[in-house]
Coordinates of C-alpha atoms in Angstrom, one line a residue:
Chain M
M1 CA -2.5 28.4 -18.4
R2 CA -1.0 25.6 -16.3
G3 CA 2.2 25.9 -14.2
R4 CA 1.3 29.2 -12.5
T5 CA 0.6 27.5 -9.2
S6 CA 2.9 28.6 -6.4
R7 CA 5.5 26.2 -5.0
K8 CA 3.8 26.3 -1.6
T9 CA 0.5 25.1 -3.0
I10 CA 2.2 22.3 -4.9
F11 CA 4.0 21.2 -1.8
A12 CA 0.8 21.3 0.3
F13 CA -0.7 18.8 -2.1
I14 CA 2.2 16.5 -2.8
G15 CA 4.4 17.0 0.3
P16 CA 2.6 14.7 2.7
S17 CA 2.8 11.7 0.3
V18 CA 6.5 12.3 -0.5
I19 CA 7.4 12.7 3.2
A20 CA 5.4 9.6 4.1
L21 CA 7.0 7.5 1.4
A22 CA 10.5 8.8 2.3
L23 CA 9.9 7.9 6.0
I24 CA 8.6 4.5 5.5
G25 CA 10.3 3.6 2.2
I26 CA 13.7 5.3 2.2
A27 CA 14.6 5.7 5.8
P28 CA 14.4 1.9 6.4
L29 CA 16.6 1.3 3.3
L30 CA 19.3 3.6 4.8
Y31 CA 19.1 1.8 8.0
A32 CA 19.4 -1.5 6.1
A33 CA 22.5 -0.1 4.4
W34 CA 23.9 0.8 7.9
T35 CA 23.1 -2.7 9.2
S36 CA 24.8 -4.4 6.3
L37 CA 28.1 -2.8 7.3
H38 CA 27.9 -4.4 10.8
F39 CA 28.2 -7.8 12.4
F40 CA 24.6 -7.7 13.6
N41 CA 23.2 -11.0 15.0
L42 CA 19.9 -10.9 16.9
T43 CA 21.1 -13.6 19.3
R44 CA 24.5 -12.0 19.9
L45 CA 23.7 -8.3 20.1
R46 CA 26.6 -7.6 22.4
Q47 CA 29.0 -8.4 19.6
L48 CA 27.5 -5.8 17.4
R49 CA 30.4 -4.1 15.6
F50 CA 31.4 -2.4 12.4
V51 CA 32.9 -4.8 9.9
G52 CA 33.0 -2.6 6.7
L53 CA 32.2 -4.5 3.5
E54 CA 32.8 -7.9 5.0
N55 CA 29.1 -9.0 4.7
Y56 CA 29.1 -8.0 1.0
Q57 CA 32.3 -10.0 0.4
T58 CA 30.6 -13.0 2.1
V59 CA 27.5 -12.6 -0.1
L60 CA 29.3 -12.0 -3.3
T61 CA 31.4 -15.1 -2.9
D62 CA 28.5 -17.2 -1.4
G63 CA 27.5 -20.0 -3.8
A64 CA 24.2 -20.5 -2.0
F65 CA 23.2 -16.9 -2.6
W66 CA 23.8 -17.0 -6.3
Q67 CA 22.2 -20.4 -6.5
A68 CA 19.0 -18.9 -4.9
M69 CA 19.3 -16.0 -7.4
G70 CA 19.7 -18.5 -10.3
R71 CA 16.8 -20.6 -9.0
T72 CA 14.6 -17.4 -9.0
F73 CA 15.4 -16.6 -12.6
F74 CA 15.0 -20.3 -13.5
L75 CA 11.5 -20.2 -12.0
L76 CA 10.8 -17.0 -14.1
G77 CA 12.1 -18.7 -17.2
T78 CA 9.9 -21.8 -16.6
S79 CA 6.6 -20.2 -15.6
L80 CA 6.6 -17.1 -17.7
P81 CA 6.7 -18.9 -21.1
L82 CA 3.9 -21.2 -19.9
Q83 CA 1.9 -18.2 -18.7
L84 CA 2.4 -16.4 -22.0
A85 CA 1.5 -19.4 -24.2
L86 CA -1.5 -20.4 -22.1
G87 CA -2.5 -16.8 -21.6
L88 CA -2.3 -16.0 -25.3
G89 CA -4.4 -19.1 -26.1
I90 CA -7.1 -18.1 -23.5
A91 CA -7.1 -14.5 -24.9
L92 CA -7.6 -15.7 -28.5
V93 CA -10.5 -18.0 -27.4
L94 CA -12.1 -15.2 -25.5
H95 CA -11.6 -12.9 -28.5
Q96 CA -13.6 -15.1 -30.8
P97 CA -17.2 -13.8 -31.5
G98 CA -20.2 -15.5 -30.0
L99 CA -21.1 -17.3 -26.8
T100 CA -21.2 -14.0 -24.9
L101 CA -22.7 -15.3 -21.7
V102 CA -20.1 -18.2 -21.3
K103 CA -17.3 -15.8 -22.1
T104 CA -18.5 -13.3 -19.4
L105 CA -18.6 -16.1 -16.9
C106 CA -15.1 -17.2 -18.0
R107 CA -13.7 -13.6 -17.6
L108 CA -15.2 -13.5 -14.1
S109 CA -13.6 -16.8 -13.1
L110 CA -10.3 -15.6 -14.5
V111 CA -10.4 -12.8 -12.0
L112 CA -10.5 -15.2 -9.0
P113 CA -7.1 -16.8 -9.0
M114 CA -5.2 -13.5 -9.1
A115 CA -7.1 -12.0 -6.2
T116 CA -6.5 -15.0 -4.0
T117 CA -4.4 -14.5 -0.9
Y118 CA -1.0 -15.9 -1.7
A119 CA -0.9 -17.7 1.7
V120 CA -4.2 -19.4 0.9
V121 CA -2.7 -20.6 -2.4
G122 CA 0.1 -22.1 -0.4
L123 CA -2.3 -23.8 2.0
L124 CA -4.4 -25.1 -0.9
G125 CA -1.2 -26.5 -2.3
Q126 CA -0.6 -28.4 1.0
V127 CA -4.0 -29.9 0.9
M128 CA -4.4 -30.7 -2.8
F129 CA -0.8 -32.0 -3.4
N130 CA -0.6 -34.1 -0.3
Q131 CA 0.8 -37.5 -1.2
N132 CA -1.8 -39.6 0.6
F133 CA -5.1 -37.6 0.7
G134 CA -4.4 -35.0 -2.0
V135 CA -6.8 -34.7 -4.8
M136 CA -4.0 -34.1 -7.3
N137 CA -2.7 -37.7 -7.2
Q138 CA -6.3 -38.9 -7.4
L139 CA -7.0 -36.8 -10.5
L140 CA -3.7 -38.2 -12.0
G141 CA -5.3 -41.7 -11.8
G142 CA -4.3 -42.7 -8.4
A143 CA -0.7 -41.8 -8.7
D144 CA 1.6 -42.0 -5.7
I145 CA 3.7 -38.9 -6.3
N146 CA 5.5 -37.3 -3.3
W147 CA 5.1 -33.6 -4.3
I148 CA 6.1 -31.8 -1.2
G149 CA 9.0 -34.0 -0.2
D150 CA 10.8 -34.3 -3.4
P151 CA 13.0 -31.5 -4.7
T152 CA 12.0 -31.7 -8.4
N153 CA 8.4 -32.3 -7.7
A154 CA 8.2 -29.5 -5.2
F155 CA 9.6 -27.1 -7.8
I156 CA 7.1 -28.3 -10.4
M157 CA 4.3 -27.8 -7.8
I158 CA 5.5 -24.1 -7.3
V159 CA 5.4 -23.6 -11.1
F160 CA 1.9 -25.1 -11.2
W161 CA 0.6 -22.6 -8.6
D162 CA 2.4 -19.7 -10.1
V163 CA 0.9 -20.6 -13.5
W164 CA -2.5 -21.1 -12.0
Q165 CA -2.5 -17.8 -10.2
W166 CA -1.0 -15.6 -12.9
T167 CA -1.9 -17.0 -16.3
P168 CA -5.4 -15.3 -16.0
F169 CA -3.6 -12.0 -15.5
V170 CA -1.5 -12.5 -18.7
A171 CA -4.7 -13.7 -20.5
L172 CA -6.7 -10.6 -19.5
V173 CA -3.8 -8.2 -20.3
L174 CA -3.4 -9.8 -23.8
L175 CA -7.2 -9.8 -24.3
A176 CA -7.2 -6.0 -23.6
G177 CA -4.5 -5.7 -26.4
L178 CA -6.6 -7.8 -28.8
T179 CA -9.6 -5.6 -28.4
M180 CA -7.5 -2.6 -29.3
V181 CA -7.1 -3.9 -32.9
P182 CA -9.5 -1.9 -35.1
G183 CA -12.4 -4.1 -36.3
E184 CA -12.0 -3.0 -40.0
V185 CA -8.3 -3.9 -40.0
E186 CA -8.9 -7.3 -38.6
E187 CA -11.8 -8.0 -41.0
A188 CA -9.7 -6.9 -44.0
A189 CA -6.9 -9.2 -42.9
R190 CA -9.3 -12.1 -42.5
L191 CA -10.4 -11.6 -46.1
E192 CA -6.8 -11.9 -47.2
T193 CA -5.7 -14.9 -45.3
K194 CA -7.2 -17.8 -43.4
S195 CA -4.1 -18.4 -41.3
W196 CA -4.6 -17.4 -37.7
W197 CA -0.8 -17.3 -37.3
M198 CA -0.4 -14.6 -40.0
I199 CA -3.2 -12.5 -38.4
L200 CA -1.6 -12.9 -35.0
R201 CA 1.9 -12.1 -36.2
Y202 CA 1.2 -9.2 -38.5
V203 CA -2.1 -7.7 -37.4
Q204 CA -2.5 -8.4 -33.7
L205 CA 1.0 -8.6 -32.3
P206 CA 1.8 -4.9 -32.6
F207 CA -1.2 -4.2 -30.4
L208 CA 0.0 -6.8 -27.9
V209 CA 3.4 -5.3 -27.4
P210 CA 2.6 -2.8 -24.6
G211 CA 0.8 -5.6 -22.6
L212 CA 3.7 -8.0 -23.2
V213 CA 6.2 -5.5 -21.9
A214 CA 4.0 -4.8 -18.8
V215 CA 3.7 -8.5 -18.2
L216 CA 7.5 -9.1 -18.5
I217 CA 8.3 -6.2 -16.1
L218 CA 5.7 -7.1 -13.5
R219 CA 6.3 -10.9 -13.6
T220 CA 10.1 -10.3 -13.2
A221 CA 9.4 -8.0 -10.2
D222 CA 6.9 -10.4 -8.7
T223 CA 9.2 -13.4 -9.0
L224 CA 11.9 -11.5 -7.2
K225 CA 9.3 -10.6 -4.5
L226 CA 7.8 -14.1 -4.4
F227 CA 7.6 -15.2 -0.8
D228 CA 4.1 -15.8 0.8
M229 CA 3.0 -18.7 -1.4
V230 CA 6.3 -20.6 -1.3
F231 CA 6.8 -20.0 2.4
T232 CA 3.4 -21.4 3.1
L233 CA 3.8 -24.4 0.8
T234 CA 7.4 -25.6 1.2
R235 CA 9.3 -23.1 3.4
G236 CA 11.9 -23.2 0.6
G237 CA 12.4 -26.9 0.9
P238 CA 13.0 -29.8 0.6
G239 CA 16.7 -28.9 1.0
A240 CA 17.0 -25.6 -0.8
S241 CA 15.1 -26.8 -3.9
T242 CA 12.4 -24.0 -3.7
E243 CA 14.4 -21.4 -1.8
F244 CA 14.0 -18.3 -4.0
I245 CA 15.8 -15.1 -3.3
S246 CA 13.3 -13.5 -1.0
L247 CA 12.9 -16.7 1.1
M248 CA 16.7 -17.0 1.4
I249 CA 17.0 -13.4 2.8
Q250 CA 14.1 -14.1 5.2
R251 CA 15.8 -17.3 6.4
V252 CA 19.2 -15.6 7.0
G253 CA 17.6 -12.6 8.7
F254 CA 14.9 -14.2 10.8
R255 CA 15.8 -17.8 11.2
A256 CA 19.6 -17.6 11.4
F257 CA 19.2 -14.1 13.0
D258 CA 22.1 -12.7 10.9
Q259 CA 20.6 -9.3 10.2
G260 CA 23.9 -7.9 8.9
L261 CA 24.4 -10.6 6.3
A262 CA 20.7 -10.5 5.3
S263 CA 20.8 -6.7 4.9
A264 CA 23.8 -7.0 2.6
Q265 CA 21.8 -9.6 0.6
A266 CA 18.8 -7.3 0.5
I267 CA 20.8 -4.3 -0.7
I268 CA 22.3 -6.4 -3.5
L269 CA 18.8 -7.6 -4.4
L270 CA 17.6 -4.0 -4.4
I271 CA 20.4 -3.0 -6.7
I272 CA 19.7 -5.8 -9.1
T273 CA 16.0 -4.8 -9.0
I274 CA 16.6 -1.2 -9.8
V275 CA 19.1 -2.0 -12.6
L276 CA 16.6 -4.4 -14.1
A277 CA 13.8 -1.9 -13.9
R278 CA 16.0 0.8 -15.5
I279 CA 17.0 -1.6 -18.3
Y280 CA 13.5 -2.7 -19.0
I281 CA 12.2 0.8 -19.1
R282 CA 15.0 2.0 -21.3
V283 CA 14.8 -0.9 -23.7
F284 CA 11.0 -1.1 -24.0
Y285 CA 9.3 2.1 -23.1
K286 CA 11.2 3.9 -25.9
E287 CA 9.2 2.2 -28.5
V288 CA 5.9 2.0 -26.7
Chain E
M1 CA -22.5 -30.9 -37.7
T2 CA -21.6 -27.9 -39.7
R3 CA -18.2 -26.3 -39.4
I4 CA -19.5 -23.4 -37.5
Q5 CA -21.3 -25.6 -35.0
R6 CA -18.1 -27.6 -34.5
S7 CA -16.1 -24.5 -33.9
Y8 CA -18.6 -23.4 -31.3
A9 CA -18.5 -26.8 -29.6
I10 CA -14.7 -26.7 -29.4
Q11 CA -14.9 -23.1 -28.0
L12 CA -17.4 -24.1 -25.5
L13 CA -15.3 -27.1 -24.4
L14 CA -12.2 -24.8 -24.0
L15 CA -14.1 -22.2 -22.1
A16 CA -15.6 -24.8 -19.8
A17 CA -12.1 -26.2 -19.1
I18 CA -10.7 -22.7 -18.3
I19 CA -13.6 -22.0 -15.9
L20 CA -13.2 -25.4 -14.3
I21 CA -9.5 -25.0 -13.7
C22 CA -9.9 -21.5 -12.2
V23 CA -12.7 -22.5 -9.9
F24 CA -11.8 -26.0 -8.9
P25 CA -9.3 -25.1 -6.1
F26 CA -12.0 -23.0 -4.5
Y27 CA -14.5 -25.8 -4.7
W28 CA -11.9 -28.1 -3.1
M29 CA -11.1 -25.5 -0.4
V30 CA -14.8 -25.1 0.6
T31 CA -15.6 -28.8 0.6
T32 CA -12.5 -29.7 2.6
S33 CA -13.5 -27.0 5.1
L34 CA -16.8 -28.9 5.6
K35 CA -15.1 -32.2 6.3
T36 CA -14.3 -33.7 9.7
Q37 CA -10.6 -34.5 10.3
V38 CA -11.3 -38.2 9.7
V39 CA -13.0 -37.6 6.4
A40 CA -10.4 -35.0 5.3
L41 CA -7.5 -37.5 5.8
Q42 CA -9.1 -40.3 3.8
S43 CA -7.0 -41.7 1.0
P44 CA -8.0 -41.5 -1.8
P45 CA -10.0 -38.3 -1.0
V46 CA -13.8 -38.6 -0.9
W47 CA -16.1 -36.3 -2.9
I48 CA -19.4 -37.1 -1.2
F49 CA -19.7 -36.8 2.5
E50 CA -21.8 -35.4 5.3
P51 CA -20.9 -31.7 5.6
T52 CA -20.3 -30.1 9.0
L53 CA -19.7 -26.5 10.2
A54 CA -17.7 -27.6 13.2
N55 CA -14.4 -26.4 11.6
Y56 CA -15.7 -22.9 11.2
R57 CA -17.1 -22.8 14.8
E58 CA -13.8 -24.1 16.3
A59 CA -11.6 -21.8 14.2
L60 CA -13.6 -18.7 14.7
F61 CA -14.5 -19.0 18.4
E62 CA -12.0 -21.4 20.0
D63 CA -8.8 -20.7 18.1
G64 CA -9.3 -16.9 17.8
V65 CA -9.5 -16.7 14.0
L66 CA -12.4 -14.2 14.4
R67 CA -10.0 -11.8 16.2
T68 CA -7.4 -12.0 13.5
L69 CA -10.0 -11.3 10.9
V70 CA -11.0 -8.2 12.8
N71 CA -7.3 -7.3 13.0
S72 CA -6.9 -7.7 9.3
L73 CA -10.1 -5.6 8.7
I74 CA -8.9 -2.8 11.0
I75 CA -5.5 -2.7 9.4
A76 CA -6.7 -2.9 5.8
V77 CA -9.4 -0.2 6.3
S78 CA -7.0 2.1 8.1
T79 CA -4.2 1.8 5.7
T80 CA -6.6 2.3 2.8
A81 CA -8.1 5.4 4.4
L82 CA -4.6 6.8 5.0
A83 CA -3.5 6.0 1.5
L84 CA -6.5 7.9 0.1
V85 CA -6.0 11.0 2.4
L86 CA -2.4 11.2 1.4
G87 CA -2.6 10.0 -2.2
V88 CA -5.6 11.9 -3.6
P89 CA -4.0 15.4 -3.2
A90 CA -0.7 14.0 -4.6
A91 CA -2.6 12.6 -7.5
F92 CA -4.3 16.0 -8.0
A93 CA -1.0 17.7 -8.0
L94 CA 0.6 15.3 -10.5
A95 CA -2.4 15.6 -12.8
R96 CA -2.8 19.4 -12.6
F97 CA 0.5 21.1 -11.8
E98 CA 3.7 21.4 -13.6
F99 CA 6.9 21.3 -11.5
R100 CA 10.5 20.3 -11.7
G101 CA 11.3 16.7 -10.7
K102 CA 7.9 15.4 -11.6
K103 CA 9.3 12.7 -13.8
D104 CA 11.7 11.5 -11.1
L105 CA 8.9 11.4 -8.6
W106 CA 7.0 9.3 -11.0
F107 CA 9.8 6.8 -11.5
W108 CA 10.3 6.6 -7.7
F109 CA 6.6 5.8 -7.2
I110 CA 6.8 3.0 -9.8
T111 CA 10.1 1.6 -8.4
N112 CA 8.4 1.2 -5.1
R113 CA 6.1 -1.3 -6.7
M114 CA 9.1 -3.4 -7.8
I115 CA 11.1 -3.6 -4.5
S116 CA 10.9 -6.9 -2.7
P117 CA 9.1 -6.4 0.6
I118 CA 11.9 -8.5 2.4
V119 CA 14.2 -5.6 1.7
L120 CA 12.0 -3.4 3.8
A121 CA 11.1 -6.0 6.3
L122 CA 14.6 -6.4 7.7
P123 CA 15.1 -2.7 8.8
F124 CA 11.4 -2.2 9.6
F125 CA 11.6 -5.1 12.1
L126 CA 14.7 -3.7 13.8
I127 CA 13.2 -0.2 13.9
A128 CA 9.8 -1.4 15.2
R129 CA 11.6 -3.5 17.8
S130 CA 13.6 -0.6 19.2
F131 CA 10.5 1.7 19.3
D132 CA 8.3 -0.9 20.8
L133 CA 6.1 -1.0 17.7
L134 CA 6.1 -4.8 17.3
D135 CA 2.7 -6.5 17.4
R136 CA 0.8 -3.2 16.9
H137 CA -1.7 -2.4 14.2
I138 CA -0.2 1.0 13.4
T139 CA 3.1 -0.7 12.3
L140 CA 1.3 -2.7 9.6
V141 CA -0.9 0.3 8.6
L142 CA 2.3 2.3 8.0
I143 CA 4.3 -0.3 6.1
Y144 CA 1.4 -1.2 3.9
L145 CA 1.4 2.4 2.7
T146 CA 4.6 1.5 0.8
F147 CA 2.6 -0.3 -1.8
N148 CA -0.9 1.3 -1.3
L149 CA 0.2 4.9 -1.7
P150 CA 1.8 4.3 -5.2
I151 CA -1.3 2.4 -6.4
V152 CA -3.7 5.1 -5.2
I153 CA -1.6 7.9 -6.7
W154 CA -1.3 6.0 -10.0
I155 CA -4.9 5.2 -10.5
V156 CA -6.3 8.5 -9.3
T157 CA -3.9 10.6 -11.3
D158 CA -5.0 8.7 -14.4
Q159 CA -8.6 9.4 -13.5
I160 CA -8.2 13.1 -12.8
R161 CA -6.2 13.6 -16.1
G162 CA -9.4 12.5 -17.8
I163 CA -11.4 15.4 -16.3
P164 CA -11.6 18.4 -18.6
Y165 CA -9.3 21.2 -17.4
E166 CA -11.9 23.8 -18.4
L167 CA -13.9 22.9 -15.3
D168 CA -11.0 23.9 -13.1
E169 CA -10.6 27.1 -14.9
A170 CA -14.2 28.0 -14.7
A171 CA -14.1 27.4 -11.0
R172 CA -11.0 29.5 -10.6
M173 CA -12.8 32.4 -12.3
E174 CA -15.3 32.2 -9.6
G175 CA -12.5 32.6 -7.1
A176 CA -12.2 28.9 -5.9
S177 CA -9.0 27.8 -4.3
Q178 CA -7.1 24.8 -5.6
F179 CA -8.3 22.9 -2.5
T180 CA -11.9 23.7 -3.3
I181 CA -11.4 22.7 -7.0
M182 CA -10.0 19.4 -5.8
T183 CA -12.7 18.5 -3.3
R184 CA -15.7 20.1 -5.1
I185 CA -14.9 19.5 -8.8
C186 CA -12.3 16.8 -9.4
L187 CA -13.0 14.5 -6.5
P188 CA -16.7 13.8 -7.3
L189 CA -15.9 13.2 -11.0
A190 CA -12.9 11.0 -10.1
M191 CA -14.9 8.8 -7.7
P192 CA -14.8 5.7 -9.9
G193 CA -11.0 5.8 -9.8
V194 CA -10.9 6.5 -6.1
A195 CA -13.2 3.6 -5.4
V196 CA -11.1 1.2 -7.5
S197 CA -7.9 2.3 -5.9
A198 CA -9.5 1.8 -2.5
I199 CA -10.5 -1.7 -3.5
F200 CA -7.0 -2.5 -4.6
S201 CA -5.4 -1.1 -1.5
F202 CA -7.8 -3.2 0.6
I203 CA -7.1 -6.4 -1.4
F204 CA -3.3 -6.0 -1.2
S205 CA -3.3 -5.2 2.5
W206 CA -5.8 -8.0 3.4
N207 CA -3.7 -10.5 1.4
E208 CA -0.3 -9.7 2.7
L209 CA 1.5 -12.3 4.7
M210 CA 5.2 -11.6 5.2
F211 CA 5.0 -8.4 7.2
G212 CA 2.1 -9.8 9.2
L213 CA 4.3 -12.8 10.1
I214 CA 7.4 -10.8 11.0
L215 CA 5.8 -7.8 12.7
T216 CA 3.0 -9.3 14.7
R217 CA 2.7 -11.9 17.4
T218 CA -0.7 -12.1 19.1
E219 CA -2.4 -8.7 19.6
A220 CA -2.2 -7.6 16.0
R221 CA -2.0 -11.0 14.4
T222 CA -3.4 -10.9 10.9
A223 CA -5.6 -13.6 9.4
P224 CA -3.2 -15.0 6.8
A225 CA -0.4 -15.2 9.5
M226 CA -2.9 -17.0 11.7
A227 CA -3.8 -19.5 8.9
V228 CA -0.2 -20.2 8.4
S229 CA 0.5 -20.8 12.0
F230 CA -1.9 -23.7 11.9
M231 CA 0.7 -25.5 9.8
E232 CA 3.0 -26.1 12.7
G233 CA 3.1 -29.4 14.6
Y234 CA 2.2 -32.9 13.5
D235 CA -1.5 -33.7 13.3
L236 CA -2.5 -30.8 11.0
P237 CA -6.1 -29.7 11.2
Y238 CA -6.7 -29.5 7.5
G239 CA -10.4 -28.9 7.7
K240 CA -9.8 -25.9 10.0
I241 CA -7.0 -24.6 7.8
M242 CA -9.4 -24.7 4.8
A243 CA -12.2 -23.1 6.9
T244 CA -9.9 -20.2 7.8
S245 CA -8.7 -19.9 4.2
T246 CA -12.3 -19.7 3.0
L247 CA -13.1 -16.9 5.5
I248 CA -10.0 -15.0 4.4
V249 CA -10.6 -15.4 0.7
I250 CA -14.3 -14.7 0.4
P251 CA -14.1 -10.9 1.0
V252 CA -11.3 -10.4 -1.5
L253 CA -13.0 -12.5 -4.1
I254 CA -16.2 -10.4 -3.8
F255 CA -14.2 -7.1 -4.1
A256 CA -12.2 -8.5 -7.0
L257 CA -15.5 -9.4 -8.8
I258 CA -16.9 -5.9 -8.2
A259 CA -13.7 -4.3 -9.6
S260 CA -13.1 -7.1 -12.2
K261 CA -13.2 -4.7 -15.2
Q262 CA -10.5 -2.4 -13.7
L263 CA -8.4 -5.2 -12.1
V264 CA -6.0 -5.6 -15.0
R265 CA -5.4 -1.9 -15.3
G266 CA -4.7 -1.6 -11.6
L267 CA -2.3 -4.5 -11.5
T268 CA -0.3 -3.2 -14.5
M269 CA -0.4 0.3 -12.9
G270 CA -2.0 1.7 -16.0
A271 CA 0.4 0.2 -18.5
V272 CA -2.6 -1.4 -20.2
K273 CA -5.8 0.6 -20.8

């Protein structure tokens, strides 16, 4: 019965969205591709000229660019395992029977961090991690840690906030997976073994896979996109210790005003993102 | 204590710890916003003090935070409305019609969710600059569509798919056009999904910082960009910064609690039911 709708009708419904997304999503990308082939400095617009692939050559051989890229994946590699471990723990606790009221309250509080404005998370970081009047040092028993001014500590602080904001998301996704396990199956398994690890590994894990895949894809994308919170908290510093890829491109484009070079970096980031998205979808969505 | 009691006690302790860790930063934000500058800068920080609303009064009426909140509201509401007007018919088409290239369209919509906004910010800034669109509400309304439109299409398509197709057919027998079927039959039944996608679209737009920072100056300054601009200079007004933060965060937290059941589904774009 379906599929008899005329092309004109289909276009009337879906056309406006496609045109809108093409105009605001694709046209700018084409313009960025054009910019990336030029010497395009906002403070020296008179010298605007075509330079071919020179910007790309600069980016590809630029150690700082690949360091920022490596730093970005290092952040992902540090915070994602923490989020998965803590998130799984929280999901397992919430999945236990009993204490319904407290658990509802807990689920509601878990929603708060992930809805919080990233910029506000950064500002909170500034206040809570301040060396002198920050509550973090006080809670650590009057420690005198310089969080924002020290490269390693600043990185740890970023990991802390990323974990604070996104562990709840992982926990709720995994909890949704746990509730998909049929009750009879879980009960039967519990009669067989007392080991929670065996139940997790052989009964619950298969139901967690789709959620884990979603988390992996989205956390990768969000780490590549990460900007607001870090910009507010450290501006990428001290030095370049928290300068992740999106921050670096912003600095080159809007603080060094080199739009040509920044556009080349952005196009390379775009290519990496699309390749990663394709790989993820091909590897995982086949079995899901 | 029996074993069951002990297990409950441990659970309760863990749950309390989770709640505490989630909520504590908000507690600290609100209390700091009620401190005078002198109290806020005390080391080690004080927990008990005489609260004052001076930070809110100064931020709202002297520094112009009120105006940036209004800007953020105008932008978030307009972009949400536009995303719904464009996205709901597209969702209807994706749920109800078969056509070539549907899969590719789908993939394109999802990829949009993954692209770093800085990639769009560079060309958008240059384009906005040459068309005199910097510091205008409409610019942010349009660029926020790049993430709002996909989310509306995604959630509403999912919702319409759940509506029995027989209803459409019955209406067609009566001579209803596709447009009538959408507005009179599917839309009322898909309202929960539409509402949730609207809440999402609002939260994402309201929370956004980078585009606001790059594309606005004074006239269309958004609240998060304003809050960040307090961080410049030496003697930072921490109380005022936290007061502004509180004002920014309260509306999204309320919306998030309203939509808490659907929040995870929306954030994973339906990958998790």
